[in-house]
Amino acid sequence: GSTRMGKRIGSVVGGRLGKVILELGGNNAIIVDDNCNMDLVLPSIVFGAVGTAGQRCTSTRRIIAHSSIYEKLVEKIMSAYKQVEIGDPLNPSTLMGPLIDQSAIDDYLSAINKAQNEGAKVLYGGSTIENLNGFFVEPTIVQAENHYNIVQEETFAPILYVIKYDTLEEAIKL
């Protein structure tokens, strides 16, 4: 993930006595409350989670949704994911390009496997895409619990964990 890369960058830049500011190990969440504007929240979630194929420290990795709107929101995210253009990142209509290398694909598959072993359920995606030239994967939605170890890790891939909450206090704690 980004922390490993940050250590490498830090040592290279430090070797030439340069200064560096790094944002590393992000695990960003969006709390979606029961009176949200779905028309605003949906594009924010989709772009934040699958733009750059989840390979930014600032990628959206967790959706913490109020239990009363959880099912509807997940349904809408899945519907949006079905429309995500995946392919050549130089093509203006593409929303999601490839992962950086085979190691990133391995991390993606490993994270999904770890999530399932902890009790998570893959709701959408979860596989590599073989018919494109490069390191392509499906944008993935995983129903999870926030306390799962893998949910607390940063995976540089388009995996979005969806988590339910009942009170704002609980959501903030998550």
PDB file of N, CA, C and O in Angstrom, residues 32-104:
ATOM      1  N   VAL A  32     -23.291   8.019   5.550  1.00  0.00           N
ATOM      2  CA  VAL A  32     -24.492   8.391   4.802  1.00  0.00           C
ATOM      3  C   VAL A  32     -25.678   8.270   5.754  1.00  0.00           C
ATOM      4  O   VAL A  32     -25.997   7.175   6.217  1.00  0.00           O
ATOM      5  N   ASP A  33     -26.301   9.429   6.063  1.00  0.00           N
ATOM      6  CA  ASP A  33     -27.398   9.396   7.031  1.00  0.00           C
ATOM      7  C   ASP A  33     -28.740   9.137   6.352  1.00  0.00           C
ATOM      8  O   ASP A  33     -28.838   9.057   5.129  1.00  0.00           O
ATOM      9  N   ASP A  34     -29.764   8.994   7.176  1.00  0.00           N
ATOM     10  CA  ASP A  34     -31.068   8.557   6.675  1.00  0.00           C
ATOM     11  C   ASP A  34     -31.823   9.618   5.889  1.00  0.00           C
ATOM     12  O   ASP A  34     -32.832   9.313   5.265  1.00  0.00           O
ATOM     13  N   ASN A  35     -31.350  10.874   5.899  1.00  0.00           N
ATOM     14  CA  ASN A  35     -32.027  11.878   5.071  1.00  0.00           C
ATOM     15  C   ASN A  35     -31.080  12.481   4.035  1.00  0.00           C
ATOM     16  O   ASN A  35     -31.215  13.629   3.646  1.00  0.00           O
ATOM     17  N   CYS A  36     -30.146  11.669   3.564  1.00  0.00           N
ATOM     18  CA  CYS A  36     -29.180  12.128   2.568  1.00  0.00           C
ATOM     19  C   CYS A  36     -29.852  12.415   1.227  1.00  0.00           C
ATOM     20  O   CYS A  36     -30.939  11.915   0.947  1.00  0.00           O
ATOM     21  N   ASN A  37     -29.171  13.202   0.408  1.00  0.00           N
ATOM     22  CA  ASN A  37     -29.607  13.440  -0.962  1.00  0.00           C
ATOM     23  C   ASN A  37     -28.899  12.398  -1.831  1.00  0.00           C
ATOM     24  O   ASN A  37     -27.711  12.521  -2.114  1.00  0.00           O
ATOM     25  N   MET A  38     -29.614  11.362  -2.233  1.00  0.00           N
ATOM     26  CA  MET A  38     -29.020  10.261  -3.006  1.00  0.00           C
ATOM     27  C   MET A  38     -28.382  10.750  -4.307  1.00  0.00           C
ATOM     28  O   MET A  38     -27.387  10.205  -4.757  1.00  0.00           O
ATOM     29  N   ASP A  39     -28.983  11.794  -4.925  1.00  0.00           N
ATOM     30  CA  ASP A  39     -28.445  12.311  -6.190  1.00  0.00           C
ATOM     31  C   ASP A  39     -27.064  12.927  -6.001  1.00  0.00           C
ATOM     32  O   ASP A  39     -26.277  12.983  -6.946  1.00  0.00           O
ATOM     33  N   LEU A  40     -26.772  13.404  -4.798  1.00  0.00           N
ATOM     34  CA  LEU A  40     -25.452  13.969  -4.521  1.00  0.00           C
ATOM     35  C   LEU A  40     -24.482  12.912  -4.008  1.00  0.00           C
ATOM     36  O   LEU A  40     -23.315  12.891  -4.381  1.00  0.00           O
ATOM     37  N   VAL A  41     -24.977  12.042  -3.138  1.00  0.00           N
ATOM     38  CA  VAL A  41     -24.079  11.089  -2.491  1.00  0.00           C
ATOM     39  C   VAL A  41     -23.603   9.999  -3.445  1.00  0.00           C
ATOM     40  O   VAL A  41     -22.452   9.569  -3.382  1.00  0.00           O
ATOM     41  N   LEU A  42     -24.450   9.579  -4.366  1.00  0.00           N
ATOM     42  CA  LEU A  42     -24.091   8.465  -5.252  1.00  0.00           C
ATOM     43  C   LEU A  42     -22.878   8.752  -6.132  1.00  0.00           C
ATOM     44  O   LEU A  42     -21.916   7.977  -6.114  1.00  0.00           O
ATOM     45  N   PRO A  43     -22.857   9.870  -6.887  1.00  0.00           N
ATOM     46  CA  PRO A  43     -21.654  10.129  -7.697  1.00  0.00           C
ATOM     47  C   PRO A  43     -20.401  10.339  -6.846  1.00  0.00           C
ATOM     48  O   PRO A  43     -19.309   9.971  -7.255  1.00  0.00           O
ATOM     49  N   SER A  44     -20.578  10.893  -5.661  1.00  0.00           N
ATOM     50  CA  SER A  44     -19.426  11.082  -4.766  1.00  0.00           C
ATOM     51  C   SER A  44     -18.834   9.744  -4.357  1.00  0.00           C
ATOM     52  O   SER A  44     -17.615   9.563  -4.360  1.00  0.00           O
ATOM     53  N   ILE A  45     -19.692   8.817  -4.008  1.00  0.00           N
ATOM     54  CA  ILE A  45     -19.235   7.482  -3.607  1.00  0.00           C
ATOM     55  C   ILE A  45     -18.541   6.793  -4.781  1.00  0.00           C
ATOM     56  O   ILE A  45     -17.426   6.290  -4.647  1.00  0.00           O
ATOM     57  N   VAL A  46     -19.206   6.776  -5.930  1.00  0.00           N
ATOM     58  CA  VAL A  46     -18.673   6.030  -7.078  1.00  0.00           C
ATOM     59  C   VAL A  46     -17.341   6.602  -7.542  1.00  0.00           C
ATOM     60  O   VAL A  46     -16.363   5.866  -7.715  1.00  0.00           O
ATOM     61  N   PHE A  47     -17.263   7.927  -7.701  1.00  0.00           N
ATOM     62  CA  PHE A  47     -15.993   8.496  -8.146  1.00  0.00           C
ATOM     63  C   PHE A  47     -14.905   8.298  -7.096  1.00  0.00           C
ATOM     64  O   PHE A  47     -13.774   7.941  -7.413  1.00  0.00           O
ATOM     65  N   GLY A  48     -15.245   8.506  -5.829  1.00  0.00           N
ATOM     66  CA  GLY A  48     -14.254   8.355  -4.763  1.00  0.00           C
ATOM     67  C   GLY A  48     -13.735   6.934  -4.628  1.00  0.00           C
ATOM     68  O   GLY A  48     -12.585   6.710  -4.279  1.00  0.00           O
ATOM     69  N   ALA A  49     -14.602   5.959  -4.928  1.00  0.00           N
ATOM     70  CA  ALA A  49     -14.228   4.556  -4.740  1.00  0.00           C
ATOM     71  C   ALA A  49     -13.563   3.928  -5.961  1.00  0.00           C
ATOM     72  O   ALA A  49     -12.670   3.099  -5.813  1.00  0.00           O
ATOM     73  N   VAL A  50     -14.003   4.305  -7.183  1.00  0.00           N
ATOM     74  CA  VAL A  50     -13.451   3.633  -8.360  1.00  0.00           C
ATOM     75  C   VAL A  50     -12.590   4.522  -9.248  1.00  0.00           C
ATOM     76  O   VAL A  50     -11.871   4.017 -10.098  1.00  0.00           O
ATOM     77  N   GLY A  51     -12.645   5.844  -9.062  1.00  0.00           N
ATOM     78  CA  GLY A  51     -11.743   6.715  -9.804  1.00  0.00           C
ATOM     79  C   GLY A  51     -10.314   6.312  -9.471  1.00  0.00           C
ATOM     80  O   GLY A  51     -10.029   5.983  -8.321  1.00  0.00           O
ATOM     81  N   THR A  52      -9.447   6.260 -10.442  1.00  0.00           N
ATOM     82  CA  THR A  52      -8.069   5.748 -10.326  1.00  0.00           C
ATOM     83  C   THR A  52      -8.035   4.318  -9.776  1.00  0.00           C
ATOM     84  O   THR A  52      -7.043   3.898  -9.192  1.00  0.00           O
ATOM     85  N   ALA A  53      -9.111   3.591  -9.959  1.00  0.00           N
ATOM     86  CA  ALA A  53      -9.206   2.180  -9.551  1.00  0.00           C
ATOM     87  C   ALA A  53      -8.857   1.978  -8.081  1.00  0.00           C
ATOM     88  O   ALA A  53      -8.289   0.962  -7.693  1.00  0.00           O
ATOM     89  N   GLY A  54      -9.217   2.963  -7.255  1.00  0.00           N
ATOM     90  CA  GLY A  54      -8.980   2.837  -5.817  1.00  0.00           C
ATOM     91  C   GLY A  54      -7.519   2.941  -5.424  1.00  0.00           C
ATOM     92  O   GLY A  54      -7.136   2.506  -4.346  1.00  0.00           O
ATOM     93  N   GLN A  55      -6.685   3.521  -6.284  1.00  0.00           N
ATOM     94  CA  GLN A  55      -5.239   3.574  -6.041  1.00  0.00           C
ATOM     95  C   GLN A  55      -4.781   4.968  -5.618  1.00  0.00           C
ATOM     96  O   GLN A  55      -3.756   5.464  -6.071  1.00  0.00           O
ATOM     97  N   ARG A  56      -5.562   5.598  -4.756  1.00  0.00           N
ATOM     98  CA  ARG A  56      -5.181   6.880  -4.152  1.00  0.00           C
ATOM     99  C   ARG A  56      -5.283   6.717  -2.644  1.00  0.00           C
ATOM    100  O   ARG A  56      -6.169   6.012  -2.156  1.00  0.00           O
ATOM    101  N   CYS A  57      -4.452   7.435  -1.922  1.00  0.00           N
ATOM    102  CA  CYS A  57      -4.573   7.428  -0.459  1.00  0.00           C
ATOM    103  C   CYS A  57      -5.922   8.007  -0.050  1.00  0.00           C
ATOM    104  O   CYS A  57      -6.420   7.724   1.028  1.00  0.00           O
ATOM    105  N   THR A  58      -6.488   8.838  -0.915  1.00  0.00           N
ATOM    106  CA  THR A  58      -7.758   9.497  -0.613  1.00  0.00           C
ATOM    107  C   THR A  58      -8.957   8.768  -1.217  1.00  0.00           C
ATOM    108  O   THR A  58     -10.062   9.304  -1.193  1.00  0.00           O
ATOM    109  N   SER A  59      -8.756   7.566  -1.731  1.00  0.00           N
ATOM    110  CA  SER A  59      -9.883   6.799  -2.271  1.00  0.00           C
ATOM    111  C   SER A  59     -10.879   6.502  -1.152  1.00  0.00           C
ATOM    112  O   SER A  59     -10.496   6.294  -0.006  1.00  0.00           O
ATOM    113  N   THR A  60     -12.160   6.455  -1.532  1.00  0.00           N
ATOM    114  CA  THR A  60     -13.195   6.069  -0.574  1.00  0.00           C
ATOM    115  C   THR A  60     -13.150   4.560  -0.418  1.00  0.00           C
ATOM    116  O   THR A  60     -13.234   3.831  -1.401  1.00  0.00           O
ATOM    117  N   ARG A  61     -13.001   4.105   0.826  1.00  0.00           N
ATOM    118  CA  ARG A  61     -12.866   2.668   1.084  1.00  0.00           C
ATOM    119  C   ARG A  61     -14.016   2.100   1.904  1.00  0.00           C
ATOM    120  O   ARG A  61     -14.247   0.903   1.892  1.00  0.00           O
ATOM    121  N   ARG A  62     -14.704   2.976   2.662  1.00  0.00           N
ATOM    122  CA  ARG A  62     -15.794   2.488   3.521  1.00  0.00           C
ATOM    123  C   ARG A  62     -17.009   3.409   3.386  1.00  0.00           C
ATOM    124  O   ARG A  62     -16.870   4.618   3.391  1.00  0.00           O
ATOM    125  N   ILE A  63     -18.182   2.791   3.263  1.00  0.00           N
ATOM    126  CA  ILE A  63     -19.446   3.513   3.328  1.00  0.00           C
ATOM    127  C   ILE A  63     -20.131   3.046   4.608  1.00  0.00           C
ATOM    128  O   ILE A  63     -20.379   1.854   4.788  1.00  0.00           O
ATOM    129  N   ILE A  64     -20.401   3.999   5.480  1.00  0.00           N
ATOM    130  CA  ILE A  64     -21.069   3.699   6.741  1.00  0.00           C
ATOM    131  C   ILE A  64     -22.473   4.297   6.599  1.00  0.00           C
ATOM    132  O   ILE A  64     -22.655   5.508   6.677  1.00  0.00           O
ATOM    133  N   ALA A  65     -23.444   3.431   6.323  1.00  0.00           N
ATOM    134  CA  ALA A  65     -24.786   3.868   5.943  1.00  0.00           C
ATOM    135  C   ALA A  65     -25.808   3.549   7.020  1.00  0.00           C
ATOM    136  O   ALA A  65     -25.770   2.469   7.626  1.00  0.00           O
ATOM    137  N   HIS A  66     -26.727   4.489   7.233  1.00  0.00           N
ATOM    138  CA  HIS A  66     -27.801   4.270   8.206  1.00  0.00           C
ATOM    139  C   HIS A  66     -28.608   3.042   7.791  1.00  0.00           C
ATOM    140  O   HIS A  66     -28.920   2.861   6.599  1.00  0.00           O
ATOM    141  N   SER A  67     -28.943   2.209   8.763  1.00  0.00           N
ATOM    142  CA  SER A  67     -29.613   0.932   8.461  1.00  0.00           C
ATOM    143  C   SER A  67     -30.932   1.115   7.703  1.00  0.00           C
ATOM    144  O   SER A  67     -31.301   0.263   6.907  1.00  0.00           O
ATOM    145  N   SER A  68     -31.614   2.256   7.895  1.00  0.00           N
ATOM    146  CA  SER A  68     -32.903   2.463   7.222  1.00  0.00           C
ATOM    147  C   SER A  68     -32.762   2.724   5.714  1.00  0.00           C
ATOM    148  O   SER A  68     -33.719   2.526   4.971  1.00  0.00           O
ATOM    149  N   ILE A  69     -31.584   3.159   5.265  1.00  0.00           N
ATOM    150  CA  ILE A  69     -31.391   3.427   3.829  1.00  0.00           C
ATOM    151  C   ILE A  69     -30.322   2.520   3.220  1.00  0.00           C
ATOM    152  O   ILE A  69     -30.043   2.604   2.029  1.00  0.00           O
ATOM    153  N   TYR A  70     -29.750   1.666   4.037  1.00  0.00           N
ATOM    154  CA  TYR A  70     -28.625   0.813   3.627  1.00  0.00           C
ATOM    155  C   TYR A  70     -28.939   0.031   2.352  1.00  0.00           C
ATOM    156  O   TYR A  70     -28.194   0.089   1.376  1.00  0.00           O
ATOM    157  N   GLU A  71     -30.045  -0.728   2.358  1.00  0.00           N
ATOM    158  CA  GLU A  71     -30.386  -1.590   1.205  1.00  0.00           C
ATOM    159  C   GLU A  71     -30.565  -0.764  -0.060  1.00  0.00           C
ATOM    160  O   GLU A  71     -30.047  -1.117  -1.122  1.00  0.00           O
ATOM    161  N   LYS A  72     -31.295   0.339   0.043  1.00  0.00           N
ATOM    162  CA  LYS A  72     -31.556   1.203  -1.119  1.00  0.00           C
ATOM    163  C   LYS A  72     -30.245   1.780  -1.650  1.00  0.00           C
ATOM    164  O   LYS A  72     -30.007   1.815  -2.860  1.00  0.00           O
ATOM    165  N   LEU A  73     -29.383   2.237  -0.743  1.00  0.00           N
ATOM    166  CA  LEU A  73     -28.107   2.824  -1.148  1.00  0.00           C
ATOM    167  C   LEU A  73     -27.221   1.787  -1.833  1.00  0.00           C
ATOM    168  O   LEU A  73     -26.662   2.046  -2.897  1.00  0.00           O
ATOM    169  N   VAL A  74     -27.106   0.612  -1.253  1.00  0.00           N
ATOM    170  CA  VAL A  74     -26.272  -0.444  -1.831  1.00  0.00           C
ATOM    171  C   VAL A  74     -26.792  -0.823  -3.218  1.00  0.00           C
ATOM    172  O   VAL A  74     -26.015  -1.003  -4.154  1.00  0.00           O
ATOM    173  N   GLU A  75     -28.108  -0.897  -3.353  1.00  0.00           N
ATOM    174  CA  GLU A  75     -28.730  -1.204  -4.652  1.00  0.00           C
ATOM    175  C   GLU A  75     -28.326  -0.153  -5.693  1.00  0.00           C
ATOM    176  O   GLU A  75     -27.977  -0.475  -6.823  1.00  0.00           O
ATOM    177  N   LYS A  76     -28.372   1.127  -5.301  1.00  0.00           N
ATOM    178  CA  LYS A  76     -28.017   2.216  -6.210  1.00  0.00           C
ATOM    179  C   LYS A  76     -26.526   2.205  -6.550  1.00  0.00           C
ATOM    180  O   LYS A  76     -26.150   2.475  -7.689  1.00  0.00           O
ATOM    181  N   ILE A  77     -25.679   1.888  -5.572  1.00  0.00           N
ATOM    182  CA  ILE A  77     -24.235   1.810  -5.846  1.00  0.00           C
ATOM    183  C   ILE A  77     -23.977   0.669  -6.834  1.00  0.00           C
ATOM    184  O   ILE A  77     -23.225   0.825  -7.795  1.00  0.00           O
ATOM    185  N   MET A  78     -24.614  -0.483  -6.613  1.00  0.00           N
ATOM    186  CA  MET A  78     -24.424  -1.622  -7.520  1.00  0.00           C
ATOM    187  C   MET A  78     -24.884  -1.265  -8.929  1.00  0.00           C
ATOM    188  O   MET A  78     -24.207  -1.595  -9.904  1.00  0.00           O
ATOM    189  N   SER A  79     -26.002  -0.579  -9.036  1.00  0.00           N
ATOM    190  CA  SER A  79     -26.518  -0.166 -10.345  1.00  0.00           C
ATOM    191  C   SER A  79     -25.514   0.771 -11.036  1.00  0.00           C
ATOM    192  O   SER A  79     -25.259   0.640 -12.232  1.00  0.00           O
ATOM    193  N   ALA A  80     -24.934   1.690 -10.264  1.00  0.00           N
ATOM    194  CA  ALA A  80     -23.937   2.613 -10.824  1.00  0.00           C
ATOM    195  C   ALA A  80     -22.675   1.855 -11.247  1.00  0.00           C
ATOM    196  O   ALA A  80     -22.095   2.140 -12.298  1.00  0.00           O
ATOM    197  N   TYR A  81     -22.254   0.884 -10.430  1.00  0.00           N
ATOM    198  CA  TYR A  81     -21.051   0.111 -10.748  1.00  0.00           C
ATOM    199  C   TYR A  81     -21.206  -0.642 -12.065  1.00  0.00           C
ATOM    200  O   TYR A  81     -20.248  -0.830 -12.802  1.00  0.00           O
ATOM    201  N   LYS A  82     -22.437  -1.100 -12.355  1.00  0.00           N
ATOM    202  CA  LYS A  82     -22.687  -1.819 -13.610  1.00  0.00           C
ATOM    203  C   LYS A  82     -22.442  -0.921 -14.820  1.00  0.00           C
ATOM    204  O   LYS A  82     -22.211  -1.420 -15.916  1.00  0.00           O
ATOM    205  N   GLN A  83     -22.506   0.398 -14.616  1.00  0.00           N
ATOM    206  CA  GLN A  83     -22.336   1.348 -15.718  1.00  0.00           C
ATOM    207  C   GLN A  83     -20.919   1.922 -15.792  1.00  0.00           C
ATOM    208  O   GLN A  83     -20.628   2.717 -16.685  1.00  0.00           O
ATOM    209  N   VAL A  84     -20.042   1.533 -14.880  1.00  0.00           N
ATOM    210  CA  VAL A  84     -18.674   2.066 -14.869  1.00  0.00           C
ATOM    211  C   VAL A  84     -17.928   1.591 -16.113  1.00  0.00           C
ATOM    212  O   VAL A  84     -17.834   0.383 -16.366  1.00  0.00           O
ATOM    213  N   GLU A  85     -17.426   2.551 -16.886  1.00  0.00           N
ATOM    214  CA  GLU A  85     -16.613   2.222 -18.064  1.00  0.00           C
ATOM    215  C   GLU A  85     -15.211   1.856 -17.582  1.00  0.00           C
ATOM    216  O   GLU A  85     -14.536   2.666 -16.939  1.00  0.00           O
ATOM    217  N   ILE A  86     -14.784   0.639 -17.876  1.00  0.00           N
ATOM    218  CA  ILE A  86     -13.472   0.143 -17.464  1.00  0.00           C
ATOM    219  C   ILE A  86     -12.630  -0.060 -18.714  1.00  0.00           C
ATOM    220  O   ILE A  86     -13.101  -0.641 -19.690  1.00  0.00           O
ATOM    221  N   GLY A  87     -11.397   0.440 -18.692  1.00  0.00           N
ATOM    222  CA  GLY A  87     -10.534   0.252 -19.857  1.00  0.00           C
ATOM    223  C   GLY A  87      -9.387   1.236 -19.887  1.00  0.00           C
ATOM    224  O   GLY A  87      -8.863   1.631 -18.843  1.00  0.00           O
ATOM    225  N   ASP A  88      -9.026   1.640 -21.090  1.00  0.00           N
ATOM    226  CA  ASP A  88      -7.899   2.529 -21.332  1.00  0.00           C
ATOM    227  C   ASP A  88      -8.119   3.861 -20.614  1.00  0.00           C
ATOM    228  O   ASP A  88      -9.060   4.587 -20.931  1.00  0.00           O
ATOM    229  N   PRO A  89      -7.242   4.225 -19.670  1.00  0.00           N
ATOM    230  CA  PRO A  89      -7.435   5.472 -18.937  1.00  0.00           C
ATOM    231  C   PRO A  89      -7.250   6.725 -19.793  1.00  0.00           C
ATOM    232  O   PRO A  89      -7.637   7.813 -19.375  1.00  0.00           O
ATOM    233  N   LEU A  90      -6.686   6.581 -20.994  1.00  0.00           N
ATOM    234  CA  LEU A  90      -6.536   7.730 -21.895  1.00  0.00           C
ATOM    235  C   LEU A  90      -7.814   8.011 -22.684  1.00  0.00           C
ATOM    236  O   LEU A  90      -7.940   9.058 -23.307  1.00  0.00           O
ATOM    237  N   ASN A  91      -8.753   7.085 -22.638  1.00  0.00           N
ATOM    238  CA  ASN A  91     -10.039   7.275 -23.305  1.00  0.00           C
ATOM    239  C   ASN A  91     -10.928   8.126 -22.382  1.00  0.00           C
ATOM    240  O   ASN A  91     -11.148   7.757 -21.230  1.00  0.00           O
ATOM    241  N   PRO A  92     -11.428   9.264 -22.863  1.00  0.00           N
ATOM    242  CA  PRO A  92     -12.218  10.161 -22.012  1.00  0.00           C
ATOM    243  C   PRO A  92     -13.464   9.533 -21.374  1.00  0.00           C
ATOM    244  O   PRO A  92     -13.916   9.984 -20.337  1.00  0.00           O
ATOM    245  N   SER A  93     -14.016   8.480 -21.979  1.00  0.00           N
ATOM    246  CA  SER A  93     -15.227   7.862 -21.413  1.00  0.00           C
ATOM    247  C   SER A  93     -14.906   6.849 -20.310  1.00  0.00           C
ATOM    248  O   SER A  93     -15.797   6.380 -19.621  1.00  0.00           O
ATOM    249  N   THR A  94     -13.628   6.532 -20.126  1.00  0.00           N
ATOM    250  CA  THR A  94     -13.227   5.553 -19.108  1.00  0.00           C
ATOM    251  C   THR A  94     -13.262   6.187 -17.724  1.00  0.00           C
ATOM    252  O   THR A  94     -12.714   7.263 -17.520  1.00  0.00           O
ATOM    253  N   LEU A  95     -13.916   5.515 -16.789  1.00  0.00           N
ATOM    254  CA  LEU A  95     -13.896   5.973 -15.393  1.00  0.00           C
ATOM    255  C   LEU A  95     -12.830   5.210 -14.612  1.00  0.00           C
ATOM    256  O   LEU A  95     -12.177   5.763 -13.741  1.00  0.00           O
ATOM    257  N   MET A  96     -12.624   3.932 -14.932  1.00  0.00           N
ATOM    258  CA  MET A  96     -11.694   3.113 -14.164  1.00  0.00           C
ATOM    259  C   MET A  96     -10.692   2.409 -15.065  1.00  0.00           C
ATOM    260  O   MET A  96     -11.072   1.641 -15.944  1.00  0.00           O
ATOM    261  N   GLY A  97      -9.431   2.678 -14.836  1.00  0.00           N
ATOM    262  CA  GLY A  97      -8.363   2.029 -15.576  1.00  0.00           C
ATOM    263  C   GLY A  97      -7.840   0.809 -14.818  1.00  0.00           C
ATOM    264  O   GLY A  97      -8.495   0.297 -13.920  1.00  0.00           O
ATOM    265  N   PRO A  98      -6.631   0.369 -15.166  1.00  0.00           N
ATOM    266  CA  PRO A  98      -6.079  -0.849 -14.562  1.00  0.00           C
ATOM    267  C   PRO A  98      -5.419  -0.586 -13.214  1.00  0.00           C
ATOM    268  O   PRO A  98      -5.148   0.559 -12.847  1.00  0.00           O
ATOM    269  N   LEU A  99      -5.136  -1.674 -12.509  1.00  0.00           N
ATOM    270  CA  LEU A  99      -4.252  -1.599 -11.354  1.00  0.00           C
ATOM    271  C   LEU A  99      -2.825  -1.498 -11.882  1.00  0.00           C
ATOM    272  O   LEU A  99      -2.564  -1.748 -13.054  1.00  0.00           O
ATOM    273  N   ILE A 100      -1.888  -1.152 -11.006  1.00  0.00           N
ATOM    274  CA  ILE A 100      -0.533  -0.844 -11.467  1.00  0.00           C
ATOM    275  C   ILE A 100       0.249  -2.073 -11.923  1.00  0.00           C
ATOM    276  O   ILE A 100       1.018  -2.003 -12.884  1.00  0.00           O
ATOM    277  N   ASP A 101       0.046  -3.224 -11.274  1.00  0.00           N
ATOM    278  CA  ASP A 101       0.818  -4.414 -11.641  1.00  0.00           C
ATOM    279  C   ASP A 101       0.176  -5.682 -11.066  1.00  0.00           C
ATOM    280  O   ASP A 101      -0.863  -5.612 -10.402  1.00  0.00           O
ATOM    281  N   GLN A 102       0.790  -6.807 -11.329  1.00  0.00           N
ATOM    282  CA  GLN A 102       0.262  -8.096 -10.868  1.00  0.00           C
ATOM    283  C   GLN A 102       0.209  -8.158  -9.350  1.00  0.00           C
ATOM    284  O   GLN A 102      -0.702  -8.747  -8.769  1.00  0.00           O
ATOM    285  N   SER A 103       1.178  -7.545  -8.693  1.00  0.00           N
ATOM    286  CA  SER A 103       1.198  -7.525  -7.230  1.00  0.00           C
ATOM    287  C   SER A 103      -0.066  -6.854  -6.684  1.00  0.00           C
ATOM    288  O   SER A 103      -0.633  -7.290  -5.672  1.00  0.00           O
ATOM    289  N   ALA A 104      -0.530  -5.794  -7.353  1.00  0.00           N
ATOM    290  CA  ALA A 104      -1.758  -5.103  -6.940  1.00  0.00           C
ATOM    291  C   ALA A 104      -2.979  -6.010  -7.119  1.00  0.00           C
ATOM    292  O   ALA A 104      -3.893  -6.000  -6.290  1.00  0.00           O
TER     293      ALA A 104
END
